[in-house]
mmCIF file of C-alpha atoms and ligand atoms in Angstrom:
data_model
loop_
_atom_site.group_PDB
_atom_site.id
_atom_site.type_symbol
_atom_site.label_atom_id
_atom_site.label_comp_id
_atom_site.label_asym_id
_atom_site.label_seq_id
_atom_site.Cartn_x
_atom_site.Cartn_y
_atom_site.Cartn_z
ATOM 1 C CA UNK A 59 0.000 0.000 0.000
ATOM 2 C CA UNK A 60 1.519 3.579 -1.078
ATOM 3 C CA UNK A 61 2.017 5.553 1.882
ATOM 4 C CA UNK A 62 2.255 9.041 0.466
ATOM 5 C CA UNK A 63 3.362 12.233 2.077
ATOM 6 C CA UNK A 64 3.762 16.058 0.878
ATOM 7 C CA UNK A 65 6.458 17.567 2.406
ATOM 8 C CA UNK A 66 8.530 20.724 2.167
ATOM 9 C CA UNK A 67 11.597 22.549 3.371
ATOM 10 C CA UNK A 68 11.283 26.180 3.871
ATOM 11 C CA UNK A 69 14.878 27.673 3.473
ATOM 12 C CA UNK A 70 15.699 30.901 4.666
ATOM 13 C CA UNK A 71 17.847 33.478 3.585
ATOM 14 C CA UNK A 72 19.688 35.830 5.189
ATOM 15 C CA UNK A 73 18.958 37.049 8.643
ATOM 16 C CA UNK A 74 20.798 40.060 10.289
ATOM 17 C CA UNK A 75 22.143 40.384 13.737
ATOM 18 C CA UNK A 76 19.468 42.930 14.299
ATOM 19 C CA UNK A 77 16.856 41.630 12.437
ATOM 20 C CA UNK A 78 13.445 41.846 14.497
ATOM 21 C CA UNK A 79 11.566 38.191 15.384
ATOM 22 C CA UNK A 80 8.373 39.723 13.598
ATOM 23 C CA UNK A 81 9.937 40.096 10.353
ATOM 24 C CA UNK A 82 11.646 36.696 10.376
ATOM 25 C CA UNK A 83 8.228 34.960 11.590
ATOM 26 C CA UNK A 84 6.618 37.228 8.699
ATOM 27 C CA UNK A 85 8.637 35.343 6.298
ATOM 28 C CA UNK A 86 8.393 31.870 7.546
ATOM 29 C CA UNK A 87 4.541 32.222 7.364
ATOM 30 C CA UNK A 88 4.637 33.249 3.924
ATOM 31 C CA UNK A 89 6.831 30.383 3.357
ATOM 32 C CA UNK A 90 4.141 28.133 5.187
ATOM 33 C CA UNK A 91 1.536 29.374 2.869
ATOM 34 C CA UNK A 92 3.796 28.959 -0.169
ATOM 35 C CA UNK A 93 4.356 25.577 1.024
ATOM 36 C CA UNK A 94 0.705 24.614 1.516
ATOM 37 C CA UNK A 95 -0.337 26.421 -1.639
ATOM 38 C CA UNK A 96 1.780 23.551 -3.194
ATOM 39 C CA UNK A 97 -0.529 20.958 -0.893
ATOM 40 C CA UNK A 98 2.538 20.213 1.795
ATOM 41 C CA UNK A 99 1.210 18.101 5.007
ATOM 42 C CA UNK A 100 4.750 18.718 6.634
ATOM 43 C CA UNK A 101 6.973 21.853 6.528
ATOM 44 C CA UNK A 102 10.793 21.625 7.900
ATOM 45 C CA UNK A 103 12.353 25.129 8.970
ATOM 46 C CA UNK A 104 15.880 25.344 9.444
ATOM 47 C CA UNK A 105 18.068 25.109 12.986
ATOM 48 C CA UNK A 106 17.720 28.480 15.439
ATOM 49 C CA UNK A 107 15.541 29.403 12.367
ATOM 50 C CA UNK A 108 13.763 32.978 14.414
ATOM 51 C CA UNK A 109 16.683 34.690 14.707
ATOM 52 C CA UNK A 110 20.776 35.386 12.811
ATOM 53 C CA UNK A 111 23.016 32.087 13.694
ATOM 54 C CA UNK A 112 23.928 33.912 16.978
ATOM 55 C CA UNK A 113 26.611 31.406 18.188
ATOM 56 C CA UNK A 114 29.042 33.099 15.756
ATOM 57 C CA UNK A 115 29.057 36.172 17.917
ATOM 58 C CA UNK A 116 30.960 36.540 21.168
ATOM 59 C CA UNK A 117 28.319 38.847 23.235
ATOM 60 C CA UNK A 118 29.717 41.452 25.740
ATOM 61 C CA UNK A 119 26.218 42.065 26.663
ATOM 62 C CA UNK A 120 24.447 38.397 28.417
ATOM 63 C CA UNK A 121 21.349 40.342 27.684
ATOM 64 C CA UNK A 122 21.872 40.211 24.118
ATOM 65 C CA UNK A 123 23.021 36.508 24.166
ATOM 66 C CA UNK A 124 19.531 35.598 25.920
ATOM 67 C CA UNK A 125 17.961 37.637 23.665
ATOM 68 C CA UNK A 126 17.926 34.883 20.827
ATOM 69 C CA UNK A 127 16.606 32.384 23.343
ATOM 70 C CA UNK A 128 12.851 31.185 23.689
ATOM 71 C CA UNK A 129 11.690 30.289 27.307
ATOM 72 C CA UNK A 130 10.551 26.674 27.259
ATOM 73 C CA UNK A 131 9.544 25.071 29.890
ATOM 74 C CA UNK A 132 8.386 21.821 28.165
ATOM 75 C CA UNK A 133 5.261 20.440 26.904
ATOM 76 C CA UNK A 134 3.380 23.301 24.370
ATOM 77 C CA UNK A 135 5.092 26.395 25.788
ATOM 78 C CA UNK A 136 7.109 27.229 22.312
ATOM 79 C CA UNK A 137 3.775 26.937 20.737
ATOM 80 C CA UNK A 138 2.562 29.135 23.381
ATOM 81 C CA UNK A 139 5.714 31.705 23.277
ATOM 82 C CA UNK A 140 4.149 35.018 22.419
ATOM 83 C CA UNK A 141 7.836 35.927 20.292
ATOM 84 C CA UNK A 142 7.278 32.803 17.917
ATOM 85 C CA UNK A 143 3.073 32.213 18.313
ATOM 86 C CA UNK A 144 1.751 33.643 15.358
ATOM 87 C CA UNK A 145 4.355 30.904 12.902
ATOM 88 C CA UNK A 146 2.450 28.079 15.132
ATOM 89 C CA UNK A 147 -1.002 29.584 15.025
ATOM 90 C CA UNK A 148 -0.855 29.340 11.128
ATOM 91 C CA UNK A 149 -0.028 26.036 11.133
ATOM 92 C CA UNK A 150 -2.533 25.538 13.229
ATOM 93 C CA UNK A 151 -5.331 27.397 10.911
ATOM 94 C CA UNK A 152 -3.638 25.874 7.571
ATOM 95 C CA UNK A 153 -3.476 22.006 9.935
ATOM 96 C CA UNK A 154 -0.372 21.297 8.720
ATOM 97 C CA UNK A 155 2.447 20.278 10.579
ATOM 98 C CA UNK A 156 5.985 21.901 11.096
ATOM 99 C CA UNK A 157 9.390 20.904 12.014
ATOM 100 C CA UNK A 158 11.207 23.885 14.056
ATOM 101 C CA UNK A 159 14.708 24.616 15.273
ATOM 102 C CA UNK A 160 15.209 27.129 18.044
ATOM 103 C CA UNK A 161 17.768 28.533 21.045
ATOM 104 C CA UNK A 162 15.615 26.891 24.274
ATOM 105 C CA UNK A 163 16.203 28.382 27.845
ATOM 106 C CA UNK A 164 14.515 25.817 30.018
ATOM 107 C CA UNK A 165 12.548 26.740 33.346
ATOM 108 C CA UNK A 166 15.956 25.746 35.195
ATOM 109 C CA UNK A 167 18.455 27.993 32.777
ATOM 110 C CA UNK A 168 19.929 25.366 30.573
ATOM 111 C CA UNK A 169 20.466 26.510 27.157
ATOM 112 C CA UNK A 170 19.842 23.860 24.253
ATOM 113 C CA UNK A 171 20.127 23.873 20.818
ATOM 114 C CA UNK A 172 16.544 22.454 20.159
ATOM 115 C CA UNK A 173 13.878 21.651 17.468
ATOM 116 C CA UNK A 174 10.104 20.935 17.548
ATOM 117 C CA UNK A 175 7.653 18.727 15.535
ATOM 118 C CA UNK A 176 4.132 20.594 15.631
ATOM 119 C CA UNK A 177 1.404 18.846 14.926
ATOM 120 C CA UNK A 178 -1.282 21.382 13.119
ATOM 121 C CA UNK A 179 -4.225 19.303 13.823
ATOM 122 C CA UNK A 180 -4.040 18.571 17.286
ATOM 123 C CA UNK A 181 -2.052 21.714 17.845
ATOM 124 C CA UNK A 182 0.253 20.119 19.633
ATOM 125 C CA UNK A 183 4.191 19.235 20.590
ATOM 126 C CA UNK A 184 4.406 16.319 19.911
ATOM 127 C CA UNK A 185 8.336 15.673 19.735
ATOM 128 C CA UNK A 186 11.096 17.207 21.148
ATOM 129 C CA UNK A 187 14.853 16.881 20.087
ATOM 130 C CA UNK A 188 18.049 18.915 20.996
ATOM 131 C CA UNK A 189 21.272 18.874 19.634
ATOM 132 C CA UNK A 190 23.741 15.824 20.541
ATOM 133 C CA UNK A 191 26.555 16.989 18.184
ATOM 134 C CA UNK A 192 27.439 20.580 19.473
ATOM 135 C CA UNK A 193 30.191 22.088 17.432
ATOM 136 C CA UNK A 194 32.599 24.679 17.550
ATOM 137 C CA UNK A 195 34.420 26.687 20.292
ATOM 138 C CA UNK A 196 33.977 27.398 24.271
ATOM 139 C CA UNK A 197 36.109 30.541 23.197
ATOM 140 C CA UNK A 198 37.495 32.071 20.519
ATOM 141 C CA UNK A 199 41.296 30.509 19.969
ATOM 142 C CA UNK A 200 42.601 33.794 19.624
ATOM 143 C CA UNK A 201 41.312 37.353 20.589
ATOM 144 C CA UNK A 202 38.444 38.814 18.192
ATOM 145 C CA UNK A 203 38.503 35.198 15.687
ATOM 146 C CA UNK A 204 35.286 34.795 14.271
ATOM 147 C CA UNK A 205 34.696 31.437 15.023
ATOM 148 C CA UNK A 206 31.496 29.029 15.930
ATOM 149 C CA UNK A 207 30.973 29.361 19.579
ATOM 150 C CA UNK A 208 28.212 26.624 19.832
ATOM 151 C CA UNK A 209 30.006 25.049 22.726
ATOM 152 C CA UNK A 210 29.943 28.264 24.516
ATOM 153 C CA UNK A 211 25.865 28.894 24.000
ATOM 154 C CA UNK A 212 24.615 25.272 24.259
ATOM 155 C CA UNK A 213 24.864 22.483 26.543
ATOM 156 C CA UNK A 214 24.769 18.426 24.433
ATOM 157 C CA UNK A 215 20.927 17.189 24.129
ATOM 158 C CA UNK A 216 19.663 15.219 26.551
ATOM 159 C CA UNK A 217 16.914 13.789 25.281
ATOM 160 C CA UNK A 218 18.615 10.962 23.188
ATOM 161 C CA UNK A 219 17.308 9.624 19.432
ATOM 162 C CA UNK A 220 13.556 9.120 20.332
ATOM 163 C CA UNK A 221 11.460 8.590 16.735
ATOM 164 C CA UNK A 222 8.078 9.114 17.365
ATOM 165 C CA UNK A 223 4.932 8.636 14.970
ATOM 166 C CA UNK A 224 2.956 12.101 13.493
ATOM 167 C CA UNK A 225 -0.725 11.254 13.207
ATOM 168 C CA UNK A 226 -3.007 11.966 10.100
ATOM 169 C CA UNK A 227 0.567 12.405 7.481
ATOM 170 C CA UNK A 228 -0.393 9.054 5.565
ATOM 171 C CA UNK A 229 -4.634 8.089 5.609
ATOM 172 C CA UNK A 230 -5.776 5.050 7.347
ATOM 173 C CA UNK A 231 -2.373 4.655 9.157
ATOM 174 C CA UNK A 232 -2.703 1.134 11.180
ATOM 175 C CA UNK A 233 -3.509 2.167 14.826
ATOM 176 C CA UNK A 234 -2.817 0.872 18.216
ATOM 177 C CA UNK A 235 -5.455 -2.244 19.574
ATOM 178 C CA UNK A 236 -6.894 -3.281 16.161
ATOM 179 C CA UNK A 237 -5.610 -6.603 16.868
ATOM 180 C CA UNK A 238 -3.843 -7.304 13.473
ATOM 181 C CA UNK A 239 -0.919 -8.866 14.246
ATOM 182 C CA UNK A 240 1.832 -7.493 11.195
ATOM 183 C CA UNK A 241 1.901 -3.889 12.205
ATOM 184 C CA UNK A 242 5.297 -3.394 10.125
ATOM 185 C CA UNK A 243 5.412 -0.492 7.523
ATOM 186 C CA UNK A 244 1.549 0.110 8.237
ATOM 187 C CA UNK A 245 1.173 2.338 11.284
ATOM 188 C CA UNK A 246 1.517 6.815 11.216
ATOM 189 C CA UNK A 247 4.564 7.856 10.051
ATOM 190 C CA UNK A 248 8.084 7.142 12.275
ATOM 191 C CA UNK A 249 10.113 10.390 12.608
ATOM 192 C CA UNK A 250 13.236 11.439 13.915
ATOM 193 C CA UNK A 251 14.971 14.472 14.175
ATOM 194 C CA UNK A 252 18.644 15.792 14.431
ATOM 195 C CA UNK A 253 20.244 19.128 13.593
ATOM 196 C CA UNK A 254 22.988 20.416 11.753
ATOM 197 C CA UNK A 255 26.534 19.129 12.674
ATOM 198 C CA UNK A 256 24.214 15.854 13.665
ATOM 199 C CA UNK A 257 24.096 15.075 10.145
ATOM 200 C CA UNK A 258 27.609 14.215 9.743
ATOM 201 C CA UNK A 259 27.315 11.524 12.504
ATOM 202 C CA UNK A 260 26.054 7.901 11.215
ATOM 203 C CA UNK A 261 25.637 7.680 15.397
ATOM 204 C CA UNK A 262 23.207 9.588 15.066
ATOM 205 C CA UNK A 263 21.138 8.176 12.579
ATOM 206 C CA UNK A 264 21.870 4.325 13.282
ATOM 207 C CA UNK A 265 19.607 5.006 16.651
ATOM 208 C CA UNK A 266 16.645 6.023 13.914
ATOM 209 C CA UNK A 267 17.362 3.483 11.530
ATOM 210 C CA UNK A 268 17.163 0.900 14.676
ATOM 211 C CA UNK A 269 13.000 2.660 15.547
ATOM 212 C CA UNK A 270 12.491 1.686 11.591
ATOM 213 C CA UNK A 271 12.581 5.571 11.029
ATOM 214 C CA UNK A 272 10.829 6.597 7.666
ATOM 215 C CA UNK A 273 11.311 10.037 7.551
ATOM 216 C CA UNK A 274 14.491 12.186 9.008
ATOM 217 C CA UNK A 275 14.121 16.084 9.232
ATOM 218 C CA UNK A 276 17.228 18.055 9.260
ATOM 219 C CA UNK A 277 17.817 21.834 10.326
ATOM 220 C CA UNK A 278 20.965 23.531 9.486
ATOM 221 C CA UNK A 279 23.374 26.474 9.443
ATOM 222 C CA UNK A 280 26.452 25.986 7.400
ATOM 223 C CA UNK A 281 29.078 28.061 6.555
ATOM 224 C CA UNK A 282 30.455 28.648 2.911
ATOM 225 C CA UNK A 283 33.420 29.905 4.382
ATOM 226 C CA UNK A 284 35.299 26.879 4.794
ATOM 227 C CA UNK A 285 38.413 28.518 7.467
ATOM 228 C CA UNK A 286 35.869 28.360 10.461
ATOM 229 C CA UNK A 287 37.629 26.329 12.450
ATOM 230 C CA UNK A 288 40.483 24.178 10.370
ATOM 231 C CA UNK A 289 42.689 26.667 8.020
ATOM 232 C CA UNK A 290 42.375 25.501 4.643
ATOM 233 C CA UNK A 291 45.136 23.697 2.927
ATOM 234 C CA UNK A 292 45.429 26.019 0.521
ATOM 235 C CA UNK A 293 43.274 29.748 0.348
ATOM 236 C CA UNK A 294 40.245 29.003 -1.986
ATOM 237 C CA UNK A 295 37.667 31.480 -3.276
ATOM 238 C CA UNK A 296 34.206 31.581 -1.658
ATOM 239 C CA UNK A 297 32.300 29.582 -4.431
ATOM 240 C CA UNK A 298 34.870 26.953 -4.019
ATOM 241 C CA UNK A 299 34.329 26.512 -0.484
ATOM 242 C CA UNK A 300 30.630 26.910 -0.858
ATOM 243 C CA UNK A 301 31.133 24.019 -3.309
ATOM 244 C CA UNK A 302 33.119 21.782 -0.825
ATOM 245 C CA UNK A 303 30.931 22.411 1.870
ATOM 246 C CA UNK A 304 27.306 21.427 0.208
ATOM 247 C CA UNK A 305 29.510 18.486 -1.156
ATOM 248 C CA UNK A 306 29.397 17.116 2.563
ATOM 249 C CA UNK A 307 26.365 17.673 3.274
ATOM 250 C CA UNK A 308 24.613 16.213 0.702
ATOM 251 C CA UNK A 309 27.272 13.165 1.163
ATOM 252 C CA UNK A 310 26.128 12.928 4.408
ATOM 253 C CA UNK A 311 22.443 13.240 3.464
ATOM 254 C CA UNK A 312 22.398 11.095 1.074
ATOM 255 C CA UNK A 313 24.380 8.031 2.648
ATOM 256 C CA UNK A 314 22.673 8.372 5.744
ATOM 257 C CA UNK A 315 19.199 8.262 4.352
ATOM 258 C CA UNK A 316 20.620 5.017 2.047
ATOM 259 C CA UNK A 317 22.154 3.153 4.937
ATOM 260 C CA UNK A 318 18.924 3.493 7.104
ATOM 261 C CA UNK A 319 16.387 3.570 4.413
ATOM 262 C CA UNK A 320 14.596 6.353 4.861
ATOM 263 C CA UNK A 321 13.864 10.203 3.441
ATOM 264 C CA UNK A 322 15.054 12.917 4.682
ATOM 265 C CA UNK A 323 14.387 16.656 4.630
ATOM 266 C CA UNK A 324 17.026 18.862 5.133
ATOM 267 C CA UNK A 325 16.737 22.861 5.532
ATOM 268 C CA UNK A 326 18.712 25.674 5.908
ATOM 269 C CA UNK A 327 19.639 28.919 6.665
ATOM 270 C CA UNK A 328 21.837 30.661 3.989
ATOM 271 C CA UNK A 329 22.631 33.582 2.433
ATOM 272 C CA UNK A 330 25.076 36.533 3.615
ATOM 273 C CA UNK A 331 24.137 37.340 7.367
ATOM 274 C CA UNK A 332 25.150 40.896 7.732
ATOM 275 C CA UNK A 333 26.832 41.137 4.394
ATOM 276 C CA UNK A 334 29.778 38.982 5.480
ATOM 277 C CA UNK A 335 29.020 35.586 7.147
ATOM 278 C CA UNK A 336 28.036 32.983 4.083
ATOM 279 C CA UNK A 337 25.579 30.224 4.702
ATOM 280 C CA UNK A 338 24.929 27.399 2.391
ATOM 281 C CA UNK A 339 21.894 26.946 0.507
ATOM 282 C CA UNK A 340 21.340 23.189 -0.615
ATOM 283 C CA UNK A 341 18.199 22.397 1.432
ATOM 284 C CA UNK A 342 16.848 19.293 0.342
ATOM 285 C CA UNK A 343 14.154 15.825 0.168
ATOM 286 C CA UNK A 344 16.324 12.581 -0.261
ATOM 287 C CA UNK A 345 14.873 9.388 -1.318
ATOM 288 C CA UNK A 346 15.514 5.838 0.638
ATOM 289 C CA UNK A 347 17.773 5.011 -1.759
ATOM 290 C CA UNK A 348 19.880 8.281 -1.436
ATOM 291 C CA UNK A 349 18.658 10.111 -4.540
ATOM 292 C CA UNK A 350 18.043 13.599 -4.217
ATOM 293 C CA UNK A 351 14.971 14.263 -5.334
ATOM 294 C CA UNK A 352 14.426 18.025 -4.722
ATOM 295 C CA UNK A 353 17.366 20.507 -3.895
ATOM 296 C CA UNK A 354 16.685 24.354 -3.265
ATOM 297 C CA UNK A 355 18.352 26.550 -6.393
ATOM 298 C CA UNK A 356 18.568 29.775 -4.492
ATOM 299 C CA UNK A 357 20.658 30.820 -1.426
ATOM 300 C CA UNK A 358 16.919 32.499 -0.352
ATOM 301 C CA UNK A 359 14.038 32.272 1.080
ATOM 302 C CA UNK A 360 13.039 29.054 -1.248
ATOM 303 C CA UNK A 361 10.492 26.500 -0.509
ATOM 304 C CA UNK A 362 11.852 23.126 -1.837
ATOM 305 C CA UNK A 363 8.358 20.419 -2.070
ATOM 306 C CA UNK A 364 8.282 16.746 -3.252
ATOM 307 C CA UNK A 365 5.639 14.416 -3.054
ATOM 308 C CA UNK A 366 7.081 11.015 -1.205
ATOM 309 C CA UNK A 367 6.195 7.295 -1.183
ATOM 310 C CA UNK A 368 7.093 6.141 2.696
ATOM 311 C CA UNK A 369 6.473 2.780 1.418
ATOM 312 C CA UNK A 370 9.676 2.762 -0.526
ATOM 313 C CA UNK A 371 11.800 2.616 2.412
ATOM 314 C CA UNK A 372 10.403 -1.242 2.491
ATOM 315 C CA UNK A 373 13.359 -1.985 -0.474
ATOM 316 C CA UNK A 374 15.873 -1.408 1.785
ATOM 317 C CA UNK A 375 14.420 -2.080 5.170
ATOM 318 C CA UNK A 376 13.423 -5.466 3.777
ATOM 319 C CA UNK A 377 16.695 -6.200 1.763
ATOM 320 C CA UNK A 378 20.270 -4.884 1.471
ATOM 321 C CA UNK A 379 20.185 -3.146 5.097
ATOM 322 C CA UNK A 380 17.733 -5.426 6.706
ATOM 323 C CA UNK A 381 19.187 -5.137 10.270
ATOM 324 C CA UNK A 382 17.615 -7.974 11.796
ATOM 325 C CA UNK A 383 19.288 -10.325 9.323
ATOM 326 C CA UNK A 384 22.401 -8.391 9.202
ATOM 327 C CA UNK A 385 23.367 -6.504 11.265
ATOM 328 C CA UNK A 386 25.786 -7.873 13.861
ATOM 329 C CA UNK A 387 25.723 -5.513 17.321
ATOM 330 C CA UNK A 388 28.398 -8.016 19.270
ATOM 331 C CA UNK A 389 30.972 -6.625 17.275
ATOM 332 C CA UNK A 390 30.195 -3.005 17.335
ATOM 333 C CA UNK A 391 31.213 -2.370 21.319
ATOM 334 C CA UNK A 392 34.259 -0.130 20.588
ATOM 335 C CA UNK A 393 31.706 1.950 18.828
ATOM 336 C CA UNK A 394 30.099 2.904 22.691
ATOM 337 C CA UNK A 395 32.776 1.863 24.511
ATOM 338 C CA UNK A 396 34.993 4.417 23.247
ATOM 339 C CA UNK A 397 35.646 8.265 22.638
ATOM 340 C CA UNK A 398 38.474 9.567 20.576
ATOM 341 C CA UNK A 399 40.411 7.444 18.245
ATOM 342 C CA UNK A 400 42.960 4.692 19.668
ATOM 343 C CA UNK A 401 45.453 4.078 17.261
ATOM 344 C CA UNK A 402 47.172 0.558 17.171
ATOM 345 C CA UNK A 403 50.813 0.204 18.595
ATOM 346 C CA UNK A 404 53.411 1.404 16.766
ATOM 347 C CA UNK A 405 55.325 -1.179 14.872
ATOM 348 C CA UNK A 406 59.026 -2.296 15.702
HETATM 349 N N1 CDT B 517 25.284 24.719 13.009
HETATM 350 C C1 CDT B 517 26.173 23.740 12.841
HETATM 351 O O1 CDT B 517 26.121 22.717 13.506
HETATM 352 N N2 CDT B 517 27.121 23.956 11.919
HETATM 353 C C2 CDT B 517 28.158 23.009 11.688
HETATM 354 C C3 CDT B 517 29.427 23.721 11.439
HETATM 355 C C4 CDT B 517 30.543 22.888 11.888
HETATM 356 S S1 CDT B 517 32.077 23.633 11.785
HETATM 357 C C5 CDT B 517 32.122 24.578 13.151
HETATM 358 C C6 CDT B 517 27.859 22.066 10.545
HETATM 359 O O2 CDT B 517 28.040 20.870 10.738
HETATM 360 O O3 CDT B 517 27.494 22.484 9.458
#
């Protein structure tokens, strides 16, 4: 049975240091309504999508720094958050869901680098994830680099890989106590979530692939300018390293949705953030089998749409990575057991 989705990724453009909230939000509704205008069900916004990629900027001022935070104090509340409500309420009006990343100050003052599923219909949370795979600096290696200072702004996620299930995406999804006994491939669709830097990680898509994930939403912020934190080998010119950079993240896209049969959505911020820091565009819907099968062609606001098949992630599930036949976990300890790299002794 075709289990068939419409999904989008809303990529945004560039966003200022002291761009306001309202106009940001302004334009991520009217990417919502281009995005249902073309029938979507889902809609993925990029990572910390309200506000400029602040963890590039060392603040003098805290106030500034907690400025580009929401409060969150669980459950609905970002729904709820009069800075960001009127993004949620339309998806709530249009019932379609979303897929939000976000700064998150919980009630206790933790800062995470989180993200959202919304579900439009129920108007509802219904999944939380926040960032495993922090990146970056604590502080700046030298005095006044402009480096990624994620490490200083967010603490690791600690809420694990939990896929969860978003009711009404495909019709007559399999439910819960109807007593048929193959459930596999037939119930709502299983989601997972990771963002940014994640993507890079097969760690952190294995724990997906192992829930029998279908669908894997991605929200980024990824510099063109490839001297962020390793010098280059050699200086290259900005389209270059624009080149280099979407070149890993579609590898990593597109191998990680192969290896654990499934889609993915990926979407970003991009575009020159006050005139000097470059973000890649590249937002995108891969297929099961790692095909891309819609990329964004702008480094703008851009909505990238595709109409998907959930069923096709069967071919692999069932076949070349079918883990339970496979798959051999008593030889994978060092993979949990172990940190940094160990190299063997050195020879005689
Ligand atoms: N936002 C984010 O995670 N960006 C990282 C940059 C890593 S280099 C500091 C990324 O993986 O694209």
């Amino acid at each position: 049975m075709p289990r068939i989705v419409k999904v989008a990724a809303a990529q945004i453009g560039a966003v200022h240091r002291d761009s306001s909230r309202d106009s940001t939000i302004s334009r991520m509704i009217d990417l919502l309504n281009t995005a249902v205008s073309k029938g979507a069900q889902l809609i993925v916004f990029p990572e910390c999508a309200f506000t400029t990629f602040f963890p590039r900027y060392l603040f003098s001022d805290p106030a500034e720094m907690e400025s580009y935070f929401e409060d969150d104090a669980g459950g609905n509340s970002i729904a709820d958050s009069k800075n960001v409500k009127p993004l949620f309420d339309k998806a709530r009006e249009a019932g379609v869901d979303i897929w939000v990343g976000y700064g998150e100050r919980t009630s206790s003052g933790q800062h995470f680098n989180t993200a959202v599923y919304f579900c439009g219909k129920t108007g509802e949370v219904i999944s939380k994830y926040r960032k495993v795979h922090v990146p970056g600096f604590v502080n700046p290696p030298f005095p006044g680099a402009e480096v990624h200072l994620e490490k200083r702004y967010f603490e690791t996620g600690d809420l694990g890989f939990e896929a969860f299930r978003a009711p009404g995406l495909i019709p007559n999804a399999l439910k819960a106590n109807t007593g048929e006994e193959d459930t596999d491939g037939k119930g709502d669709a299983i989601i997972g979530s990771l963002i940014c830097n994640d993507r890079r990680w097969p760690e952190s898509w294995r724990p997906y692939g192992l829930q029998g994930a279908e669908l894997v939403l991605v929200g980024f912020n990824t510099n063109g300018k490839a001297d962020d934190i390793y010098k280059p080998r050699q200086p290259i010119s900005l389209e270059d390293a624009r080149e280099q950079a979407l070149f890993h993240h579609r590898l990593s896209m597109q191998y990680n949705s192969y290896a654990n049969s499934c889609f993915s959505i990926s979407a970003g911020r991009c575009g020159m953030d006050d005139g000097k820091f470059d973000l890649i565009g590249g937002s995108s819907i891969v297929d099961s089998d790692g095909h891309i099968i819609a990329e964004a062609k702008t480094v703008d606001d851009e909505v990238v749409f595709a109409e998907i098949d959930l069923e096709e992630c069967r071919k692999g599930k069932k076949d070349i990575f079918n883990f339970a036949v496979n798959r051999q976990p008593q030889t994978y300890g060092i993979i949990t057991a172990q940190k940094g790299y160990v190299e063997p002794k050195l020879l005689f």
